[in-house]
mmCIF file with all atom_site columns, C-alpha atoms and ligand atoms in Angstrom:
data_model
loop_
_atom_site.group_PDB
_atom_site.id
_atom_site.type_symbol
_atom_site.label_atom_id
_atom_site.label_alt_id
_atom_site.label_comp_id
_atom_site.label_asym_id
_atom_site.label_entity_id
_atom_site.label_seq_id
_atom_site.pdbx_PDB_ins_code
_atom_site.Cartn_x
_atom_site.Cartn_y
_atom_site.Cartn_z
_atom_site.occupancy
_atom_site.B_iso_or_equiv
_atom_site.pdbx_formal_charge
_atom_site.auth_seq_id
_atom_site.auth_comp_id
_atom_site.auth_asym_id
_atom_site.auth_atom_id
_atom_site.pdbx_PDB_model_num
ATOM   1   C CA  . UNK A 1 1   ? -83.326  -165.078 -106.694 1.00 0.00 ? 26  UNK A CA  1
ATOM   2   C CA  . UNK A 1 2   ? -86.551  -164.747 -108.584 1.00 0.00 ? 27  UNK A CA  1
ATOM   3   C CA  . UNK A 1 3   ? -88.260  -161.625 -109.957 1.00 0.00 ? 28  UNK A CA  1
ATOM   4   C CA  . UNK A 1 4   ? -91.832  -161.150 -110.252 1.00 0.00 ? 29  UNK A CA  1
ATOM   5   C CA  . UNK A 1 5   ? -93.032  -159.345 -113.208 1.00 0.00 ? 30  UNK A CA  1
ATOM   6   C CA  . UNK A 1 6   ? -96.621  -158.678 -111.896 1.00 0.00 ? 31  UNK A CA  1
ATOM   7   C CA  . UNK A 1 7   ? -98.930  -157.137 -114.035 1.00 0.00 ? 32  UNK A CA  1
ATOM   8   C CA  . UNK A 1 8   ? -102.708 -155.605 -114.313 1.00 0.00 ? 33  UNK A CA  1
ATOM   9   C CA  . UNK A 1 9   ? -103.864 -155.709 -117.618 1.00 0.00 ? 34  UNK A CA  1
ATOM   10  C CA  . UNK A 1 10  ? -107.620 -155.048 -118.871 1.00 0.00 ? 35  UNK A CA  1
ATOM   11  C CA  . UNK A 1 11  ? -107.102 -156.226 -122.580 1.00 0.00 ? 36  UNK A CA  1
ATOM   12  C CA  . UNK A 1 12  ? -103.624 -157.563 -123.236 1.00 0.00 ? 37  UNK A CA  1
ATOM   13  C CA  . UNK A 1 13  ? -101.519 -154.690 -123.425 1.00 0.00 ? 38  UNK A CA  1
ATOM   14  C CA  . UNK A 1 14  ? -99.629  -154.472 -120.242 1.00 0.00 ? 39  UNK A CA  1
ATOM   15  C CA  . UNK A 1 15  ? -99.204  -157.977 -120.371 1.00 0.00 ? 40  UNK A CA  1
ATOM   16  C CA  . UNK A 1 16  ? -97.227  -157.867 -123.221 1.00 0.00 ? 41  UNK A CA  1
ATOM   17  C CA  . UNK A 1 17  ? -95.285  -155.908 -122.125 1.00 0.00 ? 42  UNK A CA  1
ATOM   18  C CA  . UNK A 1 18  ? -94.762  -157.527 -118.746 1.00 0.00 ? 43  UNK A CA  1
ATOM   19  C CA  . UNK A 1 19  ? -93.999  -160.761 -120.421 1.00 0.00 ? 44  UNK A CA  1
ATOM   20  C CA  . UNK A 1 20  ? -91.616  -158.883 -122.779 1.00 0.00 ? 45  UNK A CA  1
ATOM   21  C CA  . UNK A 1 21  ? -89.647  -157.521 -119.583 1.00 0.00 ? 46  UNK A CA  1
ATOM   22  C CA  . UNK A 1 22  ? -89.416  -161.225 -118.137 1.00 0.00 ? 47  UNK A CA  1
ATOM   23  C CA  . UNK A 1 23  ? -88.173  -162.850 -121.335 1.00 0.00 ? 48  UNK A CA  1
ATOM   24  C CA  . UNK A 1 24  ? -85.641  -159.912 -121.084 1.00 0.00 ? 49  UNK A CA  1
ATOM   25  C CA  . UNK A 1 25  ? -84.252  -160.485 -117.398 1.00 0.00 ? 50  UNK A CA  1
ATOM   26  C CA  . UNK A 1 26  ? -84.480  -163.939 -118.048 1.00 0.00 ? 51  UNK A CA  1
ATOM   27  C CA  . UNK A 1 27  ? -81.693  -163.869 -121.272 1.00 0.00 ? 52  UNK A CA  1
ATOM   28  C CA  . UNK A 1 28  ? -79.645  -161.978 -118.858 1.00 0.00 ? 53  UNK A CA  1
ATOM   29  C CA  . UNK A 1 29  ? -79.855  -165.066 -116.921 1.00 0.00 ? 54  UNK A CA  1
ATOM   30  C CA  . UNK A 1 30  ? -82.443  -163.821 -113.947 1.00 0.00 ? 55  UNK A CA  1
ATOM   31  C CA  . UNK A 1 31  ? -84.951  -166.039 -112.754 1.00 0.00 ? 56  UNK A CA  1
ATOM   32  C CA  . UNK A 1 32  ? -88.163  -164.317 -113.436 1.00 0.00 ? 57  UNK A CA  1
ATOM   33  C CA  . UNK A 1 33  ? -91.562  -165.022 -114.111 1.00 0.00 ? 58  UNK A CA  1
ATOM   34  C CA  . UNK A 1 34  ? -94.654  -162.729 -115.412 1.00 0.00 ? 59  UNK A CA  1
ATOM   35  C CA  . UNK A 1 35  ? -97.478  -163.157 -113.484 1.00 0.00 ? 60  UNK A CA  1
ATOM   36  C CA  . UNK A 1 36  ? -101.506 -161.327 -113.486 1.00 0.00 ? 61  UNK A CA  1
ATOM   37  C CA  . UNK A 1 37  ? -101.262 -159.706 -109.627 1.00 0.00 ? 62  UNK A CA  1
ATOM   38  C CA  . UNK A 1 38  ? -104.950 -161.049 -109.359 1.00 0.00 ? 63  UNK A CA  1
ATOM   39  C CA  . UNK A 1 39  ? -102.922 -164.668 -109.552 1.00 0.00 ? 64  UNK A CA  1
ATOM   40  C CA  . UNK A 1 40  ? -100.277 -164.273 -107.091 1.00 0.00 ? 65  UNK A CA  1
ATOM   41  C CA  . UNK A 1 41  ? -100.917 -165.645 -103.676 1.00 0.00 ? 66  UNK A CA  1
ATOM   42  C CA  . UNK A 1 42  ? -97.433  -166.208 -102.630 1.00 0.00 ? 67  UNK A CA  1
ATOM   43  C CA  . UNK A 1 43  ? -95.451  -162.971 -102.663 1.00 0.00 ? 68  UNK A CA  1
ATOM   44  C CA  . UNK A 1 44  ? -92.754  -164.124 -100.354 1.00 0.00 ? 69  UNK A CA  1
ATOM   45  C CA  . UNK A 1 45  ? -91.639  -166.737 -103.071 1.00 0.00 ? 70  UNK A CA  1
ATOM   46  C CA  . UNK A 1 46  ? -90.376  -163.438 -104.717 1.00 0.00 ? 71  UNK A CA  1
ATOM   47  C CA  . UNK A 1 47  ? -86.781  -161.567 -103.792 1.00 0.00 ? 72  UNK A CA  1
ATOM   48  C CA  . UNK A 1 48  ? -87.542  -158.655 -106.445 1.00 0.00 ? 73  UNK A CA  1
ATOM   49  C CA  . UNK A 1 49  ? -90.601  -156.982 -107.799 1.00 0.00 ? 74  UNK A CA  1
ATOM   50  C CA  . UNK A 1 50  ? -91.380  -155.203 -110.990 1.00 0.00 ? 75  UNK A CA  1
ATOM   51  C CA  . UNK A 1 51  ? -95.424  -154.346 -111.105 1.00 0.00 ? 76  UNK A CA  1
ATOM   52  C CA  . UNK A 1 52  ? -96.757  -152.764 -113.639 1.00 0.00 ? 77  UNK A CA  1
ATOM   53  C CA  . UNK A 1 53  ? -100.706 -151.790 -115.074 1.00 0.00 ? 78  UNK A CA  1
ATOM   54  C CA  . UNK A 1 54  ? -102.327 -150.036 -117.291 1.00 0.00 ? 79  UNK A CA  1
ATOM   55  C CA  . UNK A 1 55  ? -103.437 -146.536 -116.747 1.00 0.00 ? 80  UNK A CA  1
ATOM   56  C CA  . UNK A 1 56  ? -107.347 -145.580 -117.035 1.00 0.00 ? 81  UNK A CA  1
ATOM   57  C CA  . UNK A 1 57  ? -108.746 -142.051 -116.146 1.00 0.00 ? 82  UNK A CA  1
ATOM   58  C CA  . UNK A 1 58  ? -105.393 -141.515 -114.930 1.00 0.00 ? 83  UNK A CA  1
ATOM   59  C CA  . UNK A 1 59  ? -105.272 -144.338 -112.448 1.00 0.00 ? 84  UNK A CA  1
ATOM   60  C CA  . UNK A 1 60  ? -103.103 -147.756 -112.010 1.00 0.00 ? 85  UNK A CA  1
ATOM   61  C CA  . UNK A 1 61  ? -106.033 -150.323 -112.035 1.00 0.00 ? 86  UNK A CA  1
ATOM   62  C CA  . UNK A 1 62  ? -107.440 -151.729 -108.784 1.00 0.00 ? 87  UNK A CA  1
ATOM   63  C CA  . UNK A 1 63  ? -106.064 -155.322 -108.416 1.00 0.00 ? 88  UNK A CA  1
ATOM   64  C CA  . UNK A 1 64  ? -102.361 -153.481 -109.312 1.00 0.00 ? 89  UNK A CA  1
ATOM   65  C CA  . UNK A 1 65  ? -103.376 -151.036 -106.655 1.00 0.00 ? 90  UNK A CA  1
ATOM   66  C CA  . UNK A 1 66  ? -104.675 -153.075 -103.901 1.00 0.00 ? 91  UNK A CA  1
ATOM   67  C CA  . UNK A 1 67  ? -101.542 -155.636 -104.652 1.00 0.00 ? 92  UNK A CA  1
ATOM   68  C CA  . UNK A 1 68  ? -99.131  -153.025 -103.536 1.00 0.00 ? 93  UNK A CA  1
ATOM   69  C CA  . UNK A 1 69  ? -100.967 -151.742 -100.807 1.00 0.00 ? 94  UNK A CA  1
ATOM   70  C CA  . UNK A 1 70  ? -101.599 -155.160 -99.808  1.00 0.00 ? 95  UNK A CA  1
ATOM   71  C CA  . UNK A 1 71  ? -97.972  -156.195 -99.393  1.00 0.00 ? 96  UNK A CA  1
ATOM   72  C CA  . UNK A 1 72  ? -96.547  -153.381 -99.390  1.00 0.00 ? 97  UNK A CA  1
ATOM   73  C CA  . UNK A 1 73  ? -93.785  -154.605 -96.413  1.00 0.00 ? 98  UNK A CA  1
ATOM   74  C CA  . UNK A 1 74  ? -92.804  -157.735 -97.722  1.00 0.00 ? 99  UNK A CA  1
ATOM   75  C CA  . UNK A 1 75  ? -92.033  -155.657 -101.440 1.00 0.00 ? 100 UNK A CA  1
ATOM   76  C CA  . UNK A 1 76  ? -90.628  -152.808 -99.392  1.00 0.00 ? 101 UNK A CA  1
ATOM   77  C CA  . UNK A 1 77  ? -87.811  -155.067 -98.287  1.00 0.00 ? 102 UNK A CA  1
ATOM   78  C CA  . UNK A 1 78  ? -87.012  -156.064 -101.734 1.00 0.00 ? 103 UNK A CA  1
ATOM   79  C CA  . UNK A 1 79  ? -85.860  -154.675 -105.173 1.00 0.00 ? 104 UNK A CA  1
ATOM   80  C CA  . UNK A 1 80  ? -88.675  -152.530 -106.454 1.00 0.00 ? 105 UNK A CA  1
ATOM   81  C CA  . UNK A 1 81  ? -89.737  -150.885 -109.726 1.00 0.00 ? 106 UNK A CA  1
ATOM   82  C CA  . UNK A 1 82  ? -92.797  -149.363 -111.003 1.00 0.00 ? 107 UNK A CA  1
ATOM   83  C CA  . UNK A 1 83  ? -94.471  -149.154 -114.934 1.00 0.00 ? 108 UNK A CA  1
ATOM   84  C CA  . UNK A 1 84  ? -97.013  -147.965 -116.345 1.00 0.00 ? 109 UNK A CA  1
ATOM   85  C CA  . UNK A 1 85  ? -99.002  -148.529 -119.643 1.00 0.00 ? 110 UNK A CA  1
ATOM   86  C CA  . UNK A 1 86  ? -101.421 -145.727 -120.897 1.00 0.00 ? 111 UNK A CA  1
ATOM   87  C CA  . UNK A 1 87  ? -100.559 -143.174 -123.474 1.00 0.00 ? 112 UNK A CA  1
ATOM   88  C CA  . UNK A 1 88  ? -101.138 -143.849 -127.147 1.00 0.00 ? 113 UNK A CA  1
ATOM   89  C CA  . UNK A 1 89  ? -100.183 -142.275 -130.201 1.00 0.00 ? 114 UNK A CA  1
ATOM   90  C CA  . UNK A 1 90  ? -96.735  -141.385 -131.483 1.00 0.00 ? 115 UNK A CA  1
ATOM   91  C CA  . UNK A 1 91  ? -96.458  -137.813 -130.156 1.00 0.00 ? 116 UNK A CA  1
ATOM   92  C CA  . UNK A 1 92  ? -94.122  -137.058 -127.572 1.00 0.00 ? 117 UNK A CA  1
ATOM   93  C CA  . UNK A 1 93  ? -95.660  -134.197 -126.623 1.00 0.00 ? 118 UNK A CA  1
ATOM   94  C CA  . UNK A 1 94  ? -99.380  -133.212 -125.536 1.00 0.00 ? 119 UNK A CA  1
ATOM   95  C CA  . UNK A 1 95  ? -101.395 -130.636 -127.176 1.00 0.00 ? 120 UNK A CA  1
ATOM   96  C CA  . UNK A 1 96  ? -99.907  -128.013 -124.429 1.00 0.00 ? 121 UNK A CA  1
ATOM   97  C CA  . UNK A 1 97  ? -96.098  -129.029 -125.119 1.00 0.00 ? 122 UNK A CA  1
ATOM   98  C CA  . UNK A 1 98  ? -95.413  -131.292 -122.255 1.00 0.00 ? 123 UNK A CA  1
ATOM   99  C CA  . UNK A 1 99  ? -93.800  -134.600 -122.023 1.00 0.00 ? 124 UNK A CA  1
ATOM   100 C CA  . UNK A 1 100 ? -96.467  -137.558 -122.606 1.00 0.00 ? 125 UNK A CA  1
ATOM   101 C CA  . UNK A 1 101 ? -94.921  -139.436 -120.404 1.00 0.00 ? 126 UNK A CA  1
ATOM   102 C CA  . UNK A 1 102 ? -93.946  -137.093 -117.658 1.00 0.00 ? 127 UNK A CA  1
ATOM   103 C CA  . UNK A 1 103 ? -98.155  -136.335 -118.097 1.00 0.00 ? 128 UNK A CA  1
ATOM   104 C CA  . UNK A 1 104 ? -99.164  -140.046 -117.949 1.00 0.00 ? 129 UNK A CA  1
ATOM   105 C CA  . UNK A 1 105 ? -98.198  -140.727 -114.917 1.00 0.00 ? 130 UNK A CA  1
ATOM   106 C CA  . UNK A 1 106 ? -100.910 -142.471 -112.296 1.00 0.00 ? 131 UNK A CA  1
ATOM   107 C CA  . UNK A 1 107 ? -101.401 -140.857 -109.794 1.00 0.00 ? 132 UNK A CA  1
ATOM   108 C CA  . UNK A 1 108 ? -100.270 -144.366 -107.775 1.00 0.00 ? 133 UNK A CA  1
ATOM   109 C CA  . UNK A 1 109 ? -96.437  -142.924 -108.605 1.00 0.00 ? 134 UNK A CA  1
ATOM   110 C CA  . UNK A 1 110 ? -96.858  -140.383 -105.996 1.00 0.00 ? 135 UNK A CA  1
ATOM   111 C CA  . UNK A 1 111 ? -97.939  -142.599 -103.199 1.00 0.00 ? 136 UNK A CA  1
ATOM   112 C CA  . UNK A 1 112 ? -95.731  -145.788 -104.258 1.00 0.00 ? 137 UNK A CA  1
ATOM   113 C CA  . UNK A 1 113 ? -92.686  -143.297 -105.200 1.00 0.00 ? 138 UNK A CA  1
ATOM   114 C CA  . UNK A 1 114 ? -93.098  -142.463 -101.357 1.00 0.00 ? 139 UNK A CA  1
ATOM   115 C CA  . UNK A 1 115 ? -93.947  -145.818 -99.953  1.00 0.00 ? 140 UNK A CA  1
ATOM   116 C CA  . UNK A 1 116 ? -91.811  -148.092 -101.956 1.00 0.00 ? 141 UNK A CA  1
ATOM   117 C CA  . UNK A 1 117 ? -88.835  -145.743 -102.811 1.00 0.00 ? 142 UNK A CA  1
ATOM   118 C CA  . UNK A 1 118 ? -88.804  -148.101 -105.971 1.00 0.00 ? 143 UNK A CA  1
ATOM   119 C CA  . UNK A 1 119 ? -85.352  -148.078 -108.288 1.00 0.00 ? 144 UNK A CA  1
ATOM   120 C CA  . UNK A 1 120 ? -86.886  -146.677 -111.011 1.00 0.00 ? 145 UNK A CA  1
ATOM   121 C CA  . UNK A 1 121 ? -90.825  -145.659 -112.266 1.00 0.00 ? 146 UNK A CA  1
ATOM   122 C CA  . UNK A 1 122 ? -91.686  -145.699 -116.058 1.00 0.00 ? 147 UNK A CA  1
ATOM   123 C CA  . UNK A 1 123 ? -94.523  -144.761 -117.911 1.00 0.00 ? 148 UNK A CA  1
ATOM   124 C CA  . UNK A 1 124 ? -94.528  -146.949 -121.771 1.00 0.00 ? 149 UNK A CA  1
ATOM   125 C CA  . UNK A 1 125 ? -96.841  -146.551 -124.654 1.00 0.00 ? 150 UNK A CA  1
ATOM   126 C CA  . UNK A 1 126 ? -99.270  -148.612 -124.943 1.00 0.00 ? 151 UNK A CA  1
ATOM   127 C CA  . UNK A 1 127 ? -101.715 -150.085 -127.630 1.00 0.00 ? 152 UNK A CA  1
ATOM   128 C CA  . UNK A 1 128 ? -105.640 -149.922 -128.573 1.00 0.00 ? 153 UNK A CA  1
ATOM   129 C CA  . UNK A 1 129 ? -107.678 -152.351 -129.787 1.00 0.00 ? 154 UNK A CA  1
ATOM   130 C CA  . UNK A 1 130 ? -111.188 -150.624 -130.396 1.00 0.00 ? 155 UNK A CA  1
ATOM   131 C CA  . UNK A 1 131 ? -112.938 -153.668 -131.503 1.00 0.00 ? 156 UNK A CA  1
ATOM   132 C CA  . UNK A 1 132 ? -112.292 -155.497 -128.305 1.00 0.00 ? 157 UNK A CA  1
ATOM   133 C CA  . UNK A 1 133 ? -113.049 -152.668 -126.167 1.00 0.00 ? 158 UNK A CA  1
ATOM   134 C CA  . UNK A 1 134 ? -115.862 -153.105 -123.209 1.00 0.00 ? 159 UNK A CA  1
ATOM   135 C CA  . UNK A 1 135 ? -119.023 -150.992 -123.943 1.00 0.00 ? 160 UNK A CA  1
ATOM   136 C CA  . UNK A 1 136 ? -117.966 -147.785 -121.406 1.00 0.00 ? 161 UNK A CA  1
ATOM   137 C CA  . UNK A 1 137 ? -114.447 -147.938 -122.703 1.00 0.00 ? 162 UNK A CA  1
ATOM   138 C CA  . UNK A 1 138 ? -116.097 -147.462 -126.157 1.00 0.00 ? 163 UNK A CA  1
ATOM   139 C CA  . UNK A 1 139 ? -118.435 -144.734 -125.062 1.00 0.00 ? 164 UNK A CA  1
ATOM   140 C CA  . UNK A 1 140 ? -115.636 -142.703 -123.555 1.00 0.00 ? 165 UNK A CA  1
ATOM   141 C CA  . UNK A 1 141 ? -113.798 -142.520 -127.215 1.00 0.00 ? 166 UNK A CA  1
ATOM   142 C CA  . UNK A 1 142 ? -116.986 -141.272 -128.213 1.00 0.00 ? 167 UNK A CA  1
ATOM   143 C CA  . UNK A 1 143 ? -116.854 -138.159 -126.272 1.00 0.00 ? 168 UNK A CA  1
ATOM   144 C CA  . UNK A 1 144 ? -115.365 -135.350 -128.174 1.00 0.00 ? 169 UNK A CA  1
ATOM   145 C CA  . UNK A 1 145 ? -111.713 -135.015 -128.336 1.00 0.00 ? 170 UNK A CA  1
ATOM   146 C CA  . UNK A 1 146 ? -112.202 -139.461 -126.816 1.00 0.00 ? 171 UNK A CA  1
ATOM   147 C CA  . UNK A 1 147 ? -110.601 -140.889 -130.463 1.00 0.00 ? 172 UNK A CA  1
ATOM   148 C CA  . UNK A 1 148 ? -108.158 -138.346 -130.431 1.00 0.00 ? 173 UNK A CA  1
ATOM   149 C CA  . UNK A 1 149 ? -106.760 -139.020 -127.119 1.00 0.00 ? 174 UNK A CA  1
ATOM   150 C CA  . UNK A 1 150 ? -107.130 -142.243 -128.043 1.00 0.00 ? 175 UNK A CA  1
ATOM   151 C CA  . UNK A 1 151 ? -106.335 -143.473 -131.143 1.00 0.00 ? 176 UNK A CA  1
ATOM   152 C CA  . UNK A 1 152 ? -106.095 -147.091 -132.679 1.00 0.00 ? 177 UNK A CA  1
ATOM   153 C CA  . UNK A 1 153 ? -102.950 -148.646 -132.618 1.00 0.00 ? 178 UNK A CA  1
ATOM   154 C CA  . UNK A 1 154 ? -99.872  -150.863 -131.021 1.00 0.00 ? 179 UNK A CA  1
ATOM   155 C CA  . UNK A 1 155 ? -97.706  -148.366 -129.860 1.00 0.00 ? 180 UNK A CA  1
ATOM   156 C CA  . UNK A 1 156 ? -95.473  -150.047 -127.257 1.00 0.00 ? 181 UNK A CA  1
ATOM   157 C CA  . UNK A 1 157 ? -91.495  -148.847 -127.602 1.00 0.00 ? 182 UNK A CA  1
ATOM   158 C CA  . UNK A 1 158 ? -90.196  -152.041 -127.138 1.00 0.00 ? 183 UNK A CA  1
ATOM   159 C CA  . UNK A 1 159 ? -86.467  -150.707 -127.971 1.00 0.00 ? 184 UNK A CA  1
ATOM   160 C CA  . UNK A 1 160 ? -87.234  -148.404 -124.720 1.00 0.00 ? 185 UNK A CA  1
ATOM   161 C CA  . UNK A 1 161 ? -89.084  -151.684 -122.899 1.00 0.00 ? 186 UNK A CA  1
ATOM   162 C CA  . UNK A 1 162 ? -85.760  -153.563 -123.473 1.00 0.00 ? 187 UNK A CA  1
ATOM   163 C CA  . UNK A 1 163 ? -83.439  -151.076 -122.430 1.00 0.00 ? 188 UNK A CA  1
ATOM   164 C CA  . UNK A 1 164 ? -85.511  -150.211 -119.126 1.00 0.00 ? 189 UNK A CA  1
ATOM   165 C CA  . UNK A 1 165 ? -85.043  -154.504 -118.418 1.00 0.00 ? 190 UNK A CA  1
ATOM   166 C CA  . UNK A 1 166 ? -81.605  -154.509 -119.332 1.00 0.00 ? 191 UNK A CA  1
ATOM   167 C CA  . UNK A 1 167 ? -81.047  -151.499 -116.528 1.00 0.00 ? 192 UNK A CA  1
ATOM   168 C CA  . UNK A 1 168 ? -83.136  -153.571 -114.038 1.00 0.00 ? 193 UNK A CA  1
ATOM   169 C CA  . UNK A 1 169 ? -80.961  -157.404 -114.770 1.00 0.00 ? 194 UNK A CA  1
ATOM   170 C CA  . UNK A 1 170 ? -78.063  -155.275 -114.615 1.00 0.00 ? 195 UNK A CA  1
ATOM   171 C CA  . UNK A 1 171 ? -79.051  -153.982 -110.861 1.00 0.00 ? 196 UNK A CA  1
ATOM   172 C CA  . UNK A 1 172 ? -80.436  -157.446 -109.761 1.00 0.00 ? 197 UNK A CA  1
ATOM   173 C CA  . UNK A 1 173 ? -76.814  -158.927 -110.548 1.00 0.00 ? 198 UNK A CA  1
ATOM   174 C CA  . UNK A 1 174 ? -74.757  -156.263 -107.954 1.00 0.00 ? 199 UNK A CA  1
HETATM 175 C C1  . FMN B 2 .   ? -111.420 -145.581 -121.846 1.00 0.00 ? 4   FMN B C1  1
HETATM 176 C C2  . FMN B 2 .   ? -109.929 -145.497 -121.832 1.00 0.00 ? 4   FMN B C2  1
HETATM 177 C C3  . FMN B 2 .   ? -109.303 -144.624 -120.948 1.00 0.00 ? 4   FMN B C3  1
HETATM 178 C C4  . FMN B 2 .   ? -107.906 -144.522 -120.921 1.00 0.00 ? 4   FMN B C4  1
HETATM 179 N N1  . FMN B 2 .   ? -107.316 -143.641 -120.052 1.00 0.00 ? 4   FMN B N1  1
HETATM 180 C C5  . FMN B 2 .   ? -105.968 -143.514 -120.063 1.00 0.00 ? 4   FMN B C5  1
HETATM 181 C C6  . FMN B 2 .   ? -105.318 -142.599 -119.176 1.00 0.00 ? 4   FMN B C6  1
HETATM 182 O O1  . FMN B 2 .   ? -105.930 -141.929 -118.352 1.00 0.00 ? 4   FMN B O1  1
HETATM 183 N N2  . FMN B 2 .   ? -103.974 -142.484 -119.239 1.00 0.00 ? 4   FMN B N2  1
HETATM 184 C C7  . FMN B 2 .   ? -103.231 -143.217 -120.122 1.00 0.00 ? 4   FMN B C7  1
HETATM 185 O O2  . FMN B 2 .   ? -102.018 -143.035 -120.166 1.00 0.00 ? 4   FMN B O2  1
HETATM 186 N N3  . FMN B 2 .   ? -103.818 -144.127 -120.955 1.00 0.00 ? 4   FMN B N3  1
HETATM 187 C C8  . FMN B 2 .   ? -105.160 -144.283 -120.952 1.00 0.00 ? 4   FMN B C8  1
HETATM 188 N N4  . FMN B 2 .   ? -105.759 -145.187 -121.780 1.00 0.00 ? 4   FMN B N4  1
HETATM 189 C C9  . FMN B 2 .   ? -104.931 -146.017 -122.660 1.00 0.00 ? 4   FMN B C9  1
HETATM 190 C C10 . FMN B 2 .   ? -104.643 -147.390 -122.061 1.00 0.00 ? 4   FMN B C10 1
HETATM 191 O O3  . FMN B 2 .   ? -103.997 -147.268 -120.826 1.00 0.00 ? 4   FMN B O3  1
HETATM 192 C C11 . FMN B 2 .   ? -103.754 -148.172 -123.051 1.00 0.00 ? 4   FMN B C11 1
HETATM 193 O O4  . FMN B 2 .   ? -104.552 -148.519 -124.152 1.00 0.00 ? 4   FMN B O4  1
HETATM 194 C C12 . FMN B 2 .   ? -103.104 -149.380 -122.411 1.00 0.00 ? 4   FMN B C12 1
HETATM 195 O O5  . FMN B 2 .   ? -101.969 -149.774 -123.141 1.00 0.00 ? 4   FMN B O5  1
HETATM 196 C C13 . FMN B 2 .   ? -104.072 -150.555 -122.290 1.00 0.00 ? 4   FMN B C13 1
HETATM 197 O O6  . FMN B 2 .   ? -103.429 -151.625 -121.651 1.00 0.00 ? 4   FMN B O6  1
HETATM 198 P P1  . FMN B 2 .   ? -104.182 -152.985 -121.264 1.00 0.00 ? 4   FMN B P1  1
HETATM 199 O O7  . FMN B 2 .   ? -104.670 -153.603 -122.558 1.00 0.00 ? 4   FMN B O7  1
HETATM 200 O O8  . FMN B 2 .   ? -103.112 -153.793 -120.628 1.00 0.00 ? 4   FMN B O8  1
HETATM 201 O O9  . FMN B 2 .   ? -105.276 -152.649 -120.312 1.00 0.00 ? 4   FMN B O9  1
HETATM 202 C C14 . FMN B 2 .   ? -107.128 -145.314 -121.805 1.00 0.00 ? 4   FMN B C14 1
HETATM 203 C C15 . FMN B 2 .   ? -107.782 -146.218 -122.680 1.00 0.00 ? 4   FMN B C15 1
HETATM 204 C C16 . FMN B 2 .   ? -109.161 -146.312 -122.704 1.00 0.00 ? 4   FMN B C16 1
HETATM 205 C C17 . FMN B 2 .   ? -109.816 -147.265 -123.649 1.00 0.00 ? 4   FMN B C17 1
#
């Protein structure tokens, strides 16, 4: 039984944390490998899904997008979960009082959480880089309030990473 740990990622975050989650299911003796979506041709070689992107103007990226979509009845028949890489900072809450988290969501969780009744949909922090950001990424943190929603910095939970994989090798071994 192999997992795929499929993953969008625009400059490295998401795949870390991908690759984190498949070195985890993998000491808990799983077979699973981390893959870019954009590279996987043969889904069926795959008994269990975890697919995961990062979030930008509150939206999963395409390729992670059109991958579900795409094969959406062949994942559908398998174990499924969902994550999600986008807020930054070390906040909890927004400026309002609600849950980051709960707020990060992509909109794709509505319309996979129907589709693909996944096991389980997380939202993780995730990190900047602002020196290797693309010139509209850069622009948008120059828009008032941009830096702030934004700000510098590796925040990935990786204690909360782990535990979400642990949960997940623990299901795939029922
Ligand atoms: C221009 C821009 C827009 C972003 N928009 C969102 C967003 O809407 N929601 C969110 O949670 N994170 C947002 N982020 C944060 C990224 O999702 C976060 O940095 C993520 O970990 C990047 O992962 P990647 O390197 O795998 O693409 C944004 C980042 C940038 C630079």
């Amino acid at each position: 039984m192999t997992t795929l740990v499929g993953f969008s990622s625009k400059y490295g975050a998401t795949e870390g944390i991908a690759e984190r989650i498949a070195r985890k299911l993998r000491e808990a003796g799983q077979d699973a490998v981390a893959r870019p979506v954009a590279s996987v041709d043969q889904v069926d070689e795959y008994d269990a899904f975890v697919i995961g992107s990062s979030a930008y103007m509150g939206s999963w990226r395409k390729d992670a997008t059109e991958f579900v979509r795409r094969h959406q009845e062949l994942i559908t028949a398998h174990p499924v979960w969902l994550f999600s890489s986008g807020p930054l900072g070390t906040a909890g809450k927004d400026a309002q009082g609600r849950d980051l988290l709960k707020e990060s969501e992509p909109k794709q969780f509505e319309e996979f959480g129907q589709s693909l009744q996944p096991r389980g949909m997380r939202v993780f922090f995730g990190a900047l880089d602002p020196t290797v950001l693309g010139r509209r990424d850069k622009l948008v943190r120059r828009i008032p309030s941009g830096r702030e929603l934004l700000p510098e910095g590796d925040f990935r939970n990786w204690v909360a990473i782990d535990e979400w994989a642990a949960e997940i090798a623990r299901e795939l071994s029922v």
